[in-house]
Coordinates of C-alpha atoms in Angstrom, one line a residue:
X14 CA -81.8 148.9 140.4
X15 CA -83.5 149.5 143.8
X16 CA -86.6 151.6 144.2
X17 CA -84.7 154.6 145.6
X18 CA -82.3 154.6 142.6
X19 CA -85.3 154.4 140.3
X20 CA -87.0 157.4 142.0
X21 CA -83.8 159.4 141.8
X22 CA -83.4 158.7 138.1
X23 CA -87.1 159.5 137.5
X24 CA -86.5 162.9 139.3
X25 CA -83.6 163.6 137.1
X26 CA -85.7 162.9 134.0
X27 CA -88.3 165.4 135.3
X28 CA -85.5 168.0 135.9
X29 CA -84.2 167.6 132.3
X30 CA -87.7 168.0 130.9
X31 CA -88.5 171.0 133.2
X32 CA -85.2 172.7 132.3
X33 CA -85.7 171.8 128.6
X34 CA -89.0 173.7 128.6
X35 CA -87.2 176.9 129.8
X36 CA -84.2 176.4 127.5
X37 CA -86.4 176.0 124.5
X38 CA -88.5 179.0 125.4
X39 CA -85.3 181.1 125.8
X40 CA -84.1 179.8 122.4
X41 CA -87.3 180.9 120.8
X42 CA -87.1 184.3 122.4
X43 CA -83.6 184.8 121.0
X44 CA -84.9 183.7 117.6
X45 CA -87.7 186.3 117.7
X46 CA -85.3 189.0 118.9
X47 CA -82.4 188.4 116.6
X48 CA -83.5 185.8 114.0
X49 CA -81.6 183.6 111.6
X50 CA -77.9 182.9 111.7
X51 CA -77.2 185.6 114.2
X52 CA -79.6 184.1 116.7
X53 CA -78.1 180.6 116.4
X54 CA -74.6 182.0 116.7
X55 CA -75.5 183.9 119.9
X56 CA -77.3 181.0 121.6
X57 CA -74.6 178.5 120.7
X58 CA -71.8 180.8 121.9
X59 CA -73.6 181.9 125.0
X60 CA -74.6 178.3 125.8
X61 CA -71.1 177.0 125.5
X62 CA -69.9 179.7 127.9
X63 CA -72.6 179.1 130.4
X64 CA -72.2 175.3 130.2
X65 CA -68.5 175.7 130.8
X66 CA -69.2 177.8 133.9
X67 CA -71.7 175.3 135.3
X68 CA -69.5 172.2 134.6
X69 CA -66.2 173.7 135.8
X70 CA -67.7 175.2 138.9
X71 CA -69.3 171.9 139.7
X72 CA -65.9 170.1 139.3
X73 CA -63.9 172.7 141.2
X74 CA -66.2 173.6 144.1
X75 CA -68.1 170.3 144.4
X76 CA -70.9 172.5 145.8
X77 CA -73.5 172.2 143.1
X78 CA -75.9 169.4 143.5
X79 CA -76.2 166.7 140.8
X80 CA -79.8 167.7 140.3
X81 CA -78.9 171.3 139.7
X82 CA -76.3 170.4 137.1
X83 CA -78.8 168.1 135.4
X84 CA -81.4 170.8 135.4
X85 CA -79.2 173.5 134.1
X86 CA -76.6 171.7 131.9
X87 CA -78.7 168.9 130.4
X88 CA -82.1 170.5 130.6
X89 CA -81.9 174.3 130.1
X90 CA -78.6 174.7 128.2
X91 CA -79.0 171.6 125.9
X92 CA -82.3 172.8 124.6
X93 CA -81.2 176.4 124.5
X94 CA -78.3 175.6 122.1
X95 CA -79.0 174.2 118.8
X96 CA -76.7 172.1 116.7
X97 CA -79.3 170.9 114.2
X98 CA -80.4 174.5 113.3
X99 CA -76.8 175.6 113.0
X100 CA -76.1 172.8 110.5
X101 CA -79.3 173.4 108.5
X102 CA -78.8 177.1 108.3
X103 CA -75.2 176.6 107.3
X104 CA -75.9 174.2 104.4
X105 CA -78.8 176.3 103.1
X106 CA -76.7 179.5 102.9
X107 CA -74.3 180.5 100.1
X108 CA -70.8 179.0 100.3
X109 CA -69.2 182.1 101.9
X110 CA -71.8 182.3 104.6
X111 CA -71.6 178.6 105.1
X112 CA -67.9 178.7 105.9
X113 CA -68.2 181.9 108.0
X114 CA -71.1 180.4 110.0
X115 CA -69.3 177.2 110.7
X116 CA -66.1 179.0 111.7
X117 CA -68.1 181.4 113.8
X118 CA -70.2 178.8 115.7
X119 CA -67.2 176.6 116.5
X120 CA -64.8 179.4 117.1
X121 CA -67.1 181.4 119.5
X122 CA -68.3 178.1 121.1
X123 CA -64.8 177.1 121.9
X124 CA -63.9 180.6 123.0
X125 CA -66.9 180.7 125.3
X126 CA -66.0 177.3 126.8
X127 CA -62.4 178.5 127.3
X128 CA -63.5 181.8 128.9
X129 CA -65.8 180.0 131.3
X130 CA -63.0 177.7 132.3
X131 CA -60.7 180.6 132.8
X132 CA -63.3 182.5 135.0
X133 CA -63.8 179.5 137.2
X134 CA -60.1 178.9 137.6
X135 CA -59.6 182.6 138.4
X136 CA -62.5 183.0 140.8
X137 CA -63.4 179.4 141.7
X138 CA -60.5 178.5 143.9
X139 CA -57.9 176.8 141.7

């Protein structure tokens, strides 16, 4: 790896950390606002939708810089969504809530990603 490549990768590490700070803060705000299973369901569903918008727009338009995608997708959105909290909340709930929470998180997550892809296809040029 040459020095320029090293600096580029170091910059991307910084972007992930910087974005992660904001994503984690947003996640905490949602938890204060809604709390519990509802908060986790909202952030996971919204995060799936927003990640889909960023990724598909980037693939279709080729106009987003790699740094922006790393900042938003890997930094902000990966720390905004929370798989581990979703799993812990699911398995500490009663069996009915466990099943509904799992179906809700995966169902709304997939729906969010699908809707993001549809929006980009509709308005993104393909």
